XYZ file of C-alpha atoms in Angstrom:
703
model
C 73.269 26.076 15.251
C 73.839 29.305 17.132
C 71.659 30.809 19.841
C 68.058 31.838 19.909
C 66.087 34.165 22.182
C 63.832 32.355 24.623
C 61.588 35.374 25.307
C 62.422 35.402 29.019
C 64.453 38.596 29.019
C 67.688 36.773 29.803
C 69.368 37.796 26.503
C 70.662 41.306 25.840
C 68.282 43.604 23.998
C 65.418 41.317 24.944
C 62.387 42.015 27.057
C 59.395 39.934 27.924
C 57.137 42.457 26.237
C 59.076 42.960 22.997
C 61.507 40.313 21.653
C 63.310 41.441 18.454
C 66.486 39.227 18.514
C 67.211 37.384 15.209
C 69.111 34.088 14.715
C 72.823 35.002 14.670
C 74.935 34.508 11.522
C 78.230 32.633 11.144
C 80.090 35.926 11.378
C 78.575 36.781 14.747
C 79.042 33.198 16.029
C 82.761 33.275 15.175
C 83.227 36.609 16.958
C 81.510 35.437 20.170
C 83.612 34.270 23.066
C 81.581 31.107 23.716
C 83.720 28.139 22.683
C 80.912 25.681 21.809
C 79.272 28.313 19.590
C 82.563 29.091 17.866
C 83.274 25.373 17.436
C 79.887 24.731 15.805
C 80.343 27.702 13.484
C 83.813 26.476 12.457
C 82.495 22.966 11.825
C 79.719 24.344 9.635
C 82.115 26.519 7.680
C 84.639 23.696 7.163
C 82.017 21.320 5.766
C 79.565 23.601 3.941
C 81.431 26.840 3.338
C 81.295 28.127 -0.231
C 84.059 30.103 -1.907
C 82.293 33.396 -1.157
C 81.829 32.505 2.513
C 85.504 31.517 2.763
C 86.625 34.865 1.354
C 84.369 36.816 3.712
C 85.214 34.903 6.901
C 88.949 34.278 6.353
C 89.992 37.187 8.668
C 87.802 35.833 11.478
C 89.282 32.348 11.120
C 92.787 33.822 11.112
C 92.088 35.487 14.467
C 90.822 32.228 15.947
C 94.062 30.445 14.950
C 95.792 32.328 17.743
C 93.072 31.897 20.393
C 94.292 30.514 23.733
C 91.758 27.681 23.689
C 93.170 24.494 22.016
C 89.598 23.407 21.275
C 88.912 26.462 19.106
C 92.375 26.488 17.504
C 92.075 22.864 16.323
C 88.793 23.566 14.600
C 90.084 26.838 13.160
C 93.064 25.015 11.619
C 90.803 22.440 9.968
C 88.574 25.249 8.681
C 91.647 26.976 7.229
C 92.523 23.748 5.385
C 89.050 23.745 3.819
C 89.398 27.405 2.847
C 92.739 26.814 1.119
C 91.288 23.915 -0.859
C 88.262 26.009 -1.807
C 90.060 29.316 -2.484
C 93.833 28.810 -3.025
C 94.464 32.577 -3.277
C 93.786 32.860 0.485
C 97.184 31.269 1.133
C 98.828 34.565 2.092
C 96.276 35.060 4.903
C 97.363 31.943 6.799
C 101.141 32.047 6.297
C 102.064 34.064 9.445
C 99.995 32.054 11.978
C 101.408 28.719 10.761
C 104.973 29.531 11.801
C 103.753 30.384 15.301
C 101.614 27.242 15.540
C 104.621 24.976 14.824
C 105.841 25.711 18.366
C 102.720 24.125 19.886
C 103.019 20.971 21.991
C 99.353 20.028 21.678
C 99.104 16.946 19.466
C 95.927 17.905 17.602
C 97.095 21.469 16.915
C 100.509 20.322 15.667
C 99.025 17.629 13.426
C 96.506 20.086 11.981
C 99.218 22.707 11.441
C 101.365 20.243 9.466
C 98.327 19.398 7.335
C 97.608 23.099 6.738
C 101.229 23.820 5.721
C 101.130 20.852 3.348
C 98.029 22.216 1.636
C 99.619 25.666 1.385
C 102.824 24.322 -0.164
C 100.967 22.191 -2.710
C 98.891 25.143 -3.942
C 101.183 28.145 -3.654
C 104.804 28.470 -4.898
C 105.229 31.473 -2.592
C 104.188 29.372 0.409
C 106.554 26.592 -0.662
C 109.456 29.030 -0.730
C 108.363 30.545 2.591
C 108.137 27.267 4.509
C 111.474 25.909 3.278
C 112.907 28.116 6.006
C 111.256 25.957 8.681
C 112.734 22.652 7.451
C 115.242 22.543 10.364
C 112.361 23.006 12.812
C 110.381 20.185 11.199
C 113.459 17.972 11.265
C 113.873 18.659 14.974
C 110.211 17.824 15.708
C 110.505 14.513 13.863
C 113.825 13.684 15.541
C 112.218 14.247 18.927
C 109.398 11.884 17.968
C 111.841 9.177 16.911
C 114.254 9.415 19.830
C 112.292 10.467 22.919
C 108.660 10.087 21.865
C 105.871 12.598 22.010
C 103.427 11.171 24.485
C 102.496 7.622 25.424
C 98.809 8.202 24.708
C 99.573 8.763 21.030
C 101.929 5.794 20.565
C 100.702 2.796 18.562
C 102.365 -0.621 18.834
C 105.524 0.953 20.207
C 105.772 3.577 17.441
C 105.638 7.135 18.740
C 102.726 9.020 17.150
C 102.895 7.407 13.675
C 100.187 9.709 12.287
C 102.236 12.806 13.076
C 105.413 11.170 11.751
C 103.747 10.298 8.448
C 102.346 13.809 8.047
C 105.737 15.430 8.732
C 107.438 13.092 6.258
C 104.928 14.018 3.569
C 105.585 17.714 4.192
C 109.367 17.184 4.098
C 108.965 15.369 0.796
C 107.226 18.413 -0.703
C 109.735 20.885 0.734
C 112.785 18.877 -0.338
C 111.667 18.159 -3.881
C 113.989 19.931 -6.367
C 115.759 21.795 -3.549
C 119.311 20.760 -2.721
C 119.742 22.659 0.558
C 116.527 21.382 2.148
C 117.326 17.830 1.042
C 120.738 17.921 2.701
C 119.169 19.148 5.939
C 116.859 16.124 6.184
C 119.156 13.358 4.855
C 120.595 12.349 8.244
C 117.176 12.304 9.870
C 115.706 10.129 7.127
C 118.523 7.624 7.581
C 117.815 7.603 11.326
C 114.090 6.995 10.813
C 114.761 4.256 8.250
C 117.104 2.343 10.546
C 115.386 2.789 13.931
C 111.711 2.206 13.110
C 110.200 -1.090 14.214
C 108.812 -3.102 11.280
C 106.970 -5.760 13.253
C 103.728 -3.733 13.203
C 101.777 -1.938 10.513
C 102.313 1.427 12.212
C 106.073 1.096 11.760
C 105.658 -0.083 8.172
C 103.548 2.988 7.392
C 106.277 5.296 8.715
C 108.939 3.387 6.783
C 106.968 3.557 3.556
C 106.567 7.329 3.835
C 110.287 7.548 4.573
C 111.052 5.621 1.394
C 108.811 7.895 -0.674
C 110.493 10.963 0.798
C 113.986 9.620 0.102
C 113.111 8.917 -3.516
C 111.508 12.322 -4.149
C 114.270 14.566 -2.783
C 117.947 14.995 -3.697
C 119.087 12.217 -1.388
C 122.499 10.557 -1.246
C 123.109 7.402 -3.266
C 123.564 5.283 -0.147
C 120.279 6.530 1.250
C 118.453 5.565 -1.946
C 119.939 2.076 -1.771
C 118.711 1.848 1.835
C 115.214 2.824 0.678
C 115.207 0.136 -2.004
C 116.373 -2.439 0.558
C 113.469 -1.496 2.815
C 111.090 -2.206 -0.051
C 112.909 -5.496 -0.588
C 112.181 -6.436 3.029
C 108.551 -5.522 2.455
C 108.447 -8.198 -0.266
C 109.133 -10.823 2.411
C 106.303 -9.607 4.637
C 103.383 -11.974 5.173
C 100.855 -9.181 4.614
C 99.755 -9.088 0.972
C 98.966 -5.386 1.104
C 102.533 -4.590 2.146
C 103.936 -6.787 -0.622
C 101.710 -5.042 -3.161
C 102.877 -1.614 -1.974
C 106.502 -2.766 -2.245
C 106.067 -4.074 -5.791
C 104.314 -0.896 -6.910
C 107.012 1.314 -5.382
C 109.870 -0.721 -6.864
C 108.206 -0.465 -10.259
C 108.376 3.322 -9.957
C 112.045 3.217 -8.964
C 113.316 0.686 -11.492
C 114.128 3.353 -14.094
C 116.053 5.684 -11.784
C 117.692 3.081 -9.468
C 117.917 0.049 -11.709
C 121.009 -1.530 -10.135
C 119.642 -1.241 -6.588
C 116.337 -2.856 -7.576
C 118.195 -5.614 -9.450
C 119.520 -6.959 -6.128
C 115.998 -8.049 -5.232
C 115.308 -9.772 -8.554
C 115.045 -13.324 -7.076
C 112.446 -12.154 -4.567
C 110.483 -10.359 -7.277
C 110.514 -13.483 -9.467
C 109.218 -15.549 -6.550
C 106.262 -13.167 -6.305
C 105.137 -14.345 -9.756
C 103.729 -17.436 -8.073
C 101.401 -15.399 -5.836
C 97.813 -16.626 -5.874
C 96.523 -13.062 -5.620
C 95.994 -11.727 -9.169
C 96.944 -8.135 -8.336
C 100.226 -9.248 -6.759
C 101.208 -11.518 -9.637
C 100.396 -8.768 -12.151
C 102.598 -6.252 -10.335
C 105.364 -8.870 -10.036
C 105.120 -9.537 -13.779
C 105.381 -5.836 -14.640
C 108.396 -5.425 -12.358
C 110.079 -8.587 -13.668
C 109.744 -7.341 -17.245
C 111.182 -3.973 -16.239
C 114.212 -5.697 -14.669
C 115.218 -7.489 -17.873
C 118.475 -6.209 -19.373
C 121.237 -7.501 -21.635
C 123.121 -9.193 -18.782
C 120.236 -11.210 -17.327
C 118.003 -11.690 -20.358
C 118.591 -15.463 -20.636
C 117.849 -16.199 -16.969
C 114.858 -13.864 -16.811
C 113.358 -15.255 -20.008
C 113.493 -18.775 -18.566
C 111.591 -17.623 -15.483
C 109.043 -15.662 -17.500
C 108.499 -18.478 -19.991
C 107.893 -20.882 -17.123
C 105.398 -18.416 -15.671
C 103.723 -18.061 -19.079
C 102.904 -21.778 -19.113
C 101.059 -21.658 -15.788
C 99.871 -18.061 -15.411
C 96.152 -17.174 -15.251
C 94.468 -16.495 -18.608
C 94.021 -12.788 -17.885
C 97.810 -12.376 -17.529
C 98.880 -14.345 -20.583
C 98.536 -11.476 -23.042
C 100.608 -9.154 -20.853
C 103.228 -11.811 -20.206
C 103.533 -12.836 -23.858
C 103.749 -9.226 -25.054
C 106.348 -8.394 -22.423
C 108.518 -11.375 -23.354
C 108.400 -10.463 -27.044
C 109.343 -6.847 -26.349
C 112.217 -7.830 -24.059
C 113.489 -10.426 -26.528
C 113.447 -7.910 -29.360
C 115.361 -5.388 -27.285
C 117.956 -7.564 -25.531
C 118.318 -10.718 -27.693
C 121.969 -11.923 -27.473
C 121.745 -13.857 -30.775
C 119.264 -14.190 -33.605
C 118.843 -17.904 -32.974
C 117.995 -17.271 -29.315
C 115.551 -14.587 -30.418
C 113.821 -16.952 -32.843
C 113.661 -19.756 -30.248
C 112.137 -17.392 -27.689
C 109.415 -16.167 -30.031
C 108.627 -19.719 -31.125
C 108.239 -20.775 -27.503
C 105.805 -17.901 -26.870
C 103.816 -18.709 -30.009
C 103.674 -22.379 -29.050
C 102.611 -21.674 -25.471
C 100.307 -18.679 -25.838
C 99.976 -17.986 -29.532
C 96.420 -16.725 -29.286
C 97.462 -14.042 -26.774
C 100.328 -12.378 -28.649
C 100.228 -8.927 -30.254
C 99.041 -8.520 -33.826
C 102.519 -7.596 -35.085
C 104.199 -10.742 -33.722
C 103.787 -12.611 -37.014
C 105.275 -9.797 -39.084
C 108.175 -9.322 -36.668
C 109.100 -13.010 -36.677
C 108.909 -13.372 -40.447
C 111.089 -10.288 -40.789
C 113.556 -11.694 -38.268
C 113.773 -15.073 -40.014
C 114.053 -13.468 -43.436
C 117.028 -11.391 -42.309
C 118.896 -14.373 -40.799
C 120.034 -16.301 -43.881
C 122.191 -18.692 -41.884
C 119.143 -19.763 -39.838
C 116.686 -20.425 -42.664
C 117.100 -24.207 -42.567
C 116.983 -24.285 -38.770
C 113.879 -22.067 -38.618
C 111.866 -23.976 -41.220
C 112.532 -27.310 -39.487
C 111.598 -25.943 -36.044
C 108.414 -24.450 -37.410
C 107.490 -27.574 -39.354
C 107.823 -29.699 -36.209
C 105.758 -27.213 -34.193
C 103.072 -27.096 -36.882
C 102.902 -30.884 -37.082
C 102.225 -31.042 -33.326
C 99.633 -28.266 -33.043
C 97.667 -26.277 -35.626
C 95.436 -24.456 -33.140
C 97.796 -21.539 -32.402
C 96.978 -19.262 -35.324
C 100.016 -16.919 -35.204
C 102.303 -19.957 -35.067
C 100.510 -21.555 -38.030
C 100.802 -18.347 -40.056
C 104.545 -18.017 -39.459
C 105.102 -21.727 -40.139
C 103.134 -21.591 -43.413
C 105.073 -18.528 -44.563
C 108.410 -20.128 -43.690
C 107.548 -23.447 -45.383
C 106.485 -21.587 -48.510
C 109.717 -19.585 -48.624
C 112.221 -22.271 -47.618
C 110.452 -25.541 -48.325
C 113.424 -26.730 -50.414
C 115.668 -26.456 -47.342
C 113.145 -28.512 -45.379
C 113.398 -31.366 -47.866
C 117.208 -31.287 -48.130
C 117.684 -32.323 -44.497
C 121.192 -30.869 -44.160
C 120.619 -28.847 -41.004
C 123.228 -29.871 -38.411
C 121.818 -27.825 -35.519
C 118.849 -30.099 -34.815
C 118.169 -33.792 -35.076
C 117.917 -35.149 -38.651
C 114.359 -35.094 -39.960
C 113.265 -36.983 -43.032
C 110.368 -35.198 -44.725
C 108.965 -35.917 -48.150
C 106.943 -33.668 -50.405
C 103.634 -35.443 -49.800
C 103.877 -34.924 -46.037
C 104.484 -31.203 -46.458
C 101.559 -30.791 -48.838
C 99.297 -32.883 -46.626
C 100.123 -30.712 -43.610
C 99.285 -27.483 -45.457
C 96.039 -29.014 -46.744
C 95.196 -29.937 -43.175
C 95.610 -26.299 -42.198
C 93.344 -25.220 -45.064
C 90.624 -27.672 -44.059
C 90.790 -27.124 -40.298
C 87.787 -25.401 -38.731
C 90.181 -23.631 -36.357
C 91.994 -21.807 -39.165
C 91.157 -18.151 -39.658
C 90.731 -16.722 -43.173
C 94.119 -15.034 -42.884
C 95.702 -18.353 -41.883
C 94.182 -20.084 -44.903
C 95.603 -17.300 -47.056
C 99.092 -17.997 -45.686
C 98.674 -21.722 -46.347
C 97.375 -21.237 -49.889
C 100.256 -18.906 -50.740
C 102.706 -21.403 -49.229
C 101.331 -24.151 -51.469
C 101.691 -21.893 -54.483
C 105.303 -21.098 -53.672
C 106.086 -24.769 -53.138
C 105.060 -25.374 -56.743
C 108.408 -23.831 -57.754
C 110.483 -25.378 -54.965
C 109.381 -29.030 -55.112
C 110.591 -31.454 -57.728
C 107.415 -33.517 -58.054
C 104.244 -33.009 -60.044
C 102.195 -29.853 -59.338
C 98.796 -31.393 -60.110
C 97.936 -31.774 -56.436
C 98.686 -28.099 -55.770
C 96.673 -27.044 -58.828
C 93.671 -29.054 -57.653
C 93.750 -27.436 -54.190
C 94.030 -23.971 -55.721
C 91.114 -24.591 -58.071
C 88.907 -25.755 -55.192
C 89.212 -22.376 -53.469
C 88.177 -20.453 -56.591
C 84.604 -20.759 -55.300
C 85.415 -20.055 -51.636
C 82.932 -17.838 -49.794
C 85.745 -15.692 -48.385
C 86.372 -12.964 -50.962
C 90.055 -12.491 -50.153
C 90.803 -16.214 -50.334
C 88.747 -16.579 -53.512
C 90.637 -13.744 -55.201
C 93.990 -15.323 -54.346
C 92.883 -18.690 -55.682
C 91.646 -17.171 -58.954
C 94.905 -15.279 -59.437
C 97.026 -18.342 -58.657
C 94.951 -20.499 -60.998
C 95.374 -17.924 -63.768
C 99.107 -17.974 -63.130
C 99.098 -21.740 -63.691
C 96.990 -21.617 -66.845
C 98.106 -18.495 -68.687
C 101.430 -17.374 -67.241
C 103.113 -20.612 -66.272
C 106.352 -19.470 -67.920
C 106.508 -16.544 -65.481
C 105.522 -18.497 -62.354
C 109.056 -19.303 -61.192
C 110.160 -15.668 -61.416
C 107.045 -14.308 -59.729
C 107.270 -16.784 -56.838
C 110.960 -16.216 -56.089
C 112.103 -16.141 -52.458
C 111.640 -12.921 -50.577
C 114.829 -10.801 -50.496
C 116.769 -10.530 -47.253
C 115.445 -7.823 -44.943
C 117.791 -5.771 -42.802
C 115.976 -4.866 -39.613
C 117.943 -1.648 -39.107
C 117.566 -0.427 -42.680
C 119.722 -0.977 -45.773
C 121.704 2.234 -45.248
C 122.684 1.590 -41.654
C 126.289 0.521 -42.431
C 126.947 3.453 -44.740
C 125.484 5.903 -42.263
C 127.658 4.446 -39.513
C 130.709 4.853 -41.766
C 129.821 8.471 -42.470
C 129.360 9.141 -38.785
C 132.793 7.670 -38.020
C 134.484 9.774 -40.696
C 132.748 12.889 -39.424
C 133.985 12.213 -35.896
C 137.546 11.922 -37.213
C 137.298 15.232 -39.097
C 136.045 17.280 -36.190
C 134.571 16.632 -32.790
C 133.076 20.074 -32.483
C 131.356 20.606 -35.847
C 128.875 18.218 -37.437
C 129.823 16.663 -40.779
C 127.877 17.586 -43.941
C 125.308 15.082 -45.019
C 125.809 13.070 -48.182
C 123.286 15.125 -50.138
C 124.891 18.431 -49.078
C 128.380 17.240 -50.008
C 127.287 15.923 -53.403
C 125.495 19.186 -54.210
C 128.615 21.212 -53.387
C 130.855 18.914 -55.457
C 128.462 19.156 -58.412
C 128.523 22.932 -58.136
C 132.322 23.029 -58.094
C 132.413 20.627 -61.039
C 130.198 22.965 -63.039
C 132.496 25.869 -62.253
C 135.504 23.831 -63.370
C 133.841 22.935 -66.651
C 132.955 26.598 -67.253
C 136.552 27.721 -66.803
C 139.172 25.077 -67.365
C 142.052 27.203 -66.092
C 140.342 28.243 -62.874
C 142.086 27.234 -59.686
C 140.461 24.756 -57.361
C 138.874 26.303 -54.272
C 140.316 25.545 -50.857
C 139.227 22.355 -49.071
C 135.666 22.269 -47.856
C 135.010 23.295 -44.312
C 133.318 20.408 -42.431
C 130.569 22.699 -41.171
C 127.429 23.193 -43.300
C 128.022 26.929 -43.604
C 131.714 26.658 -44.405
C 131.235 25.841 -48.093
C 129.149 28.938 -48.611
C 131.844 31.031 -46.943
C 134.385 29.931 -49.541
C 132.001 30.199 -52.461
C 130.638 33.656 -51.665
C 133.510 34.963 -49.555
C 130.947 36.203 -47.061
C 130.554 35.337 -43.397
C 127.704 32.903 -42.948
C 126.346 31.131 -39.895
C 124.303 27.942 -40.132
C 120.586 28.664 -39.894
C 118.923 27.716 -36.618
C 117.172 24.351 -36.768
C 113.460 24.494 -37.394
C 111.309 23.487 -34.422
C 110.090 19.912 -34.513
C 106.284 19.702 -34.299
C 104.693 17.989 -31.320
C 102.924 14.676 -31.794
C 99.864 13.178 -30.079
C 100.355 9.401 -29.846
C 97.630 8.216 -27.465
C 94.153 9.203 -26.303
C 91.634 7.148 -24.360
C 88.797 8.232 -22.064
C 90.303 11.670 -21.513
C 93.872 10.414 -20.973
C 96.197 11.872 -23.586
C 99.910 11.377 -24.311
C 101.883 13.959 -26.291
C 105.508 13.934 -27.457
C 107.665 17.047 -27.856
C 111.108 16.936 -29.439
C 114.394 18.823 -29.027
C 117.673 18.180 -30.846
C 120.515 20.109 -29.155
C 122.529 21.982 -31.829
C 125.783 20.996 -30.155
C 124.907 17.286 -30.420
C 122.638 16.555 -33.418
C 122.811 12.814 -32.782
C 120.945 13.296 -29.482
C 117.151 13.549 -29.425
C 115.315 14.643 -26.287
C 111.686 13.524 -26.182
C 109.440 14.885 -23.447
C 106.424 12.697 -22.708
C 103.472 14.680 -21.326
C 100.455 12.818 -19.927
C 97.287 14.851 -19.333
C 93.878 13.891 -17.967
C 90.659 15.730 -18.864
C 88.310 13.073 -17.455
C 86.427 13.139 -14.145
C 88.579 10.453 -12.471
C 92.222 10.555 -11.373
C 94.795 8.440 -13.205
C 96.999 6.612 -10.703
C 100.040 4.335 -10.871
C 100.914 5.745 -14.301
C 103.998 4.102 -15.833
C 105.401 4.699 -19.325
C 108.046 2.367 -20.735
C 109.681 2.534 -24.158
C 111.827 0.536 -26.550
C 113.770 1.503 -29.684
C 115.613 -0.486 -32.404
C 118.979 -1.932 -31.440
C 120.928 0.612 -33.503
C 119.723 3.361 -31.143
C 120.481 3.964 -27.475
C 117.622 4.875 -25.131
C 117.806 6.298 -21.631
C 114.625 6.849 -19.611
C 114.628 9.559 -16.961
C 112.458 9.281 -13.871
C 108.914 10.674 -14.355
C 107.674 13.704 -12.446
C 105.066 11.569 -10.651
C 102.644 8.694 -11.063
C 99.264 10.417 -10.635
C 97.497 12.657 -13.169
C 94.691 14.548 -11.399
C 91.265 14.753 -13.017
C 89.861 17.720 -14.920
C 93.132 18.995 -16.360
C 95.257 18.744 -13.244
C 99.044 18.910 -13.159
C 100.337 16.627 -15.941
C 103.087 14.007 -15.672
C 106.252 14.584 -17.681
C 109.095 12.177 -18.448
C 112.255 12.673 -20.509
C 113.579 10.152 -23.043
C 117.177 10.568 -24.282
C 117.746 8.804 -27.622
C 121.206 8.646 -29.203
C 121.000 8.089 -32.960
C 124.510 8.611 -34.449
C 123.637 6.829 -37.710
C 120.471 8.873 -38.324
C 118.499 5.676 -38.712
C 114.714 5.950 -39.145
C 113.220 6.303 -35.697
C 110.606 3.876 -34.385
C 109.306 3.907 -30.841
C 107.340 1.281 -28.932
C 105.478 2.491 -25.859
C 103.930 0.526 -23.019
C 101.485 2.392 -20.763
C 100.039 1.002 -17.541
C 97.780 2.925 -15.194
C 94.582 2.738 -13.133
C 91.568 4.742 -14.269
C 88.008 4.597 -12.916
C 89.028 1.683 -10.634
C 90.211 -0.378 -13.623
C 93.712 -1.416 -14.620
C 94.636 -0.280 -18.142
C 97.562 -1.473 -20.239
C 98.327 -0.275 -23.762
C 101.208 -1.376 -25.998
C 101.604 0.380 -29.334
C 104.225 1.416 -31.855
C 104.796 5.012 -32.983
C 105.889 4.982 -36.632
C 104.858 8.507 -37.659
C 107.561 10.410 -35.783
C 108.559 13.657 -37.528
C 111.355 13.247 -40.037
C 113.158 16.171 -38.399
C 113.565 14.079 -35.240
C 116.086 11.716 -36.829
C 117.347 13.069 -40.177
């Protein structure tokens, strides 16, 4: 690039006898008045310029931004964009020219200027504050595009300059985020764009989609947000699969913050489950699961269970796990909950989570009135199919615990079923002998047989023979159980009935839930402003007073205890005392995979100890961006959970700006806190989904 002496004497300082001109540098090319030379220099700098070159040549590029030639100004603007990306601290150099360039009518210059301002606002808080002053001017430019058009040569399919419209909408989204005044300025315009843009072509759909994203990111009115959700609902009816996918992904982001508006499009979302495209059906499944709540759980579970029977194999695990989580969170009755889990185990038992067996056995054990119903349902399911291992394990456990109820036949909720002891034993032996049974499943069946030895009225010789056979089993765990059970028969038969008693009832919310709820109610009656003393604190104070009474029988009783924790010490010591500030709750790392990390931080407001604020922070130290990041959570039924909208859905690579999301958990009974998290995101061009339970939350977060 640049110019070179030809040796003809036509260049300055050049003669035919002595030619000493050297190839010019970028600096000299930028300062020349020849437009092609300046354009080539700007192109070189914008594609190959290093950080040092950008710092040295920034003043020259700034001068060219105000050149009269549109050709040079366009290239100078694009070079400035490269400089800002390379050296963000150069933002202050290009702030003044940008305001002047917004008055340009040239399409290329205006489009480049909007791009440059966007880069400045994303990288500099000072620039963001500076350009919020030009929001009215940007609104006027976009209104002119929508109403009168810019120029016919830049219109596409009847949409006036969609590229410029999209770029302005992106800039407005950045300027209006977390700023009330700027958001109010652009609300009317966004409503105008959303209602007047033609949706028959892709150009109009692109403008509408950017409008929706802008509405959802700023402080927009409630009616405007409903309009944005309705636009996405119309996208779901579009024949283009790409548009439907974009709509499903966007609705999935909005379902936490605008749940009621998204609920209106639930039938359309459910219809998308039948899409032949795997990516569409997966997004529809994720959105359908997010739409489940206590009012529609029965209808949604019917749709999802029907989808589970016919969905592709790669979606069965996600569908089954989602149904189990939703059923656990929103089950209207225990019987409905049990029926739902049994249907999932029967349909896709091999695809369920590892904790499904433990959860169902715990649920059945805590529902005493449903023991007979559960054991009969499970026996029928086991008799029909022994290939679904989780189902077989739950059925074997239930038959072992409540086999006597199975033989009584007094369950009125299902059709009468006549079962004799030999049939039950034969079915469990079939499970033991099946080549499809896992070692863990055989362990369940062997234990069930052992427990039936105390519940059946017949002879136990058949059970003893089966147990003795497995004393020489190759599986060490199964062999150890068989040896122990055989020893129980031979040496400790008098203790067998007591050892093999039924499992005690299990309360899912903890045995102290009722008492804690009672204490919370009494505390609320005493005082709404001050928290009540805990049981341990109150008992310690009473013991102390009792000791004082015993030491001096004639001593007067102290005045009534103050309900605040520090009040008792005030009366005892007659000194002013304030409650100590709560100790900070330590942070907790709950997830890490391929550089993606999830951390939890906790805050309990002193004025409301029953409220726990959990901030989820997602960081990314890998080389690839994390996109479409969604975090969903569930808590036990005794707690109330509210999910706030996340700060974004993309975590940039190499330690970029993290995503944060706030969980508000109300725990008035101070029940032990458990948290189930469901993460979905795209990383290195692969879809990732993780479902896990957090059981090691700090004790300070709930006590």
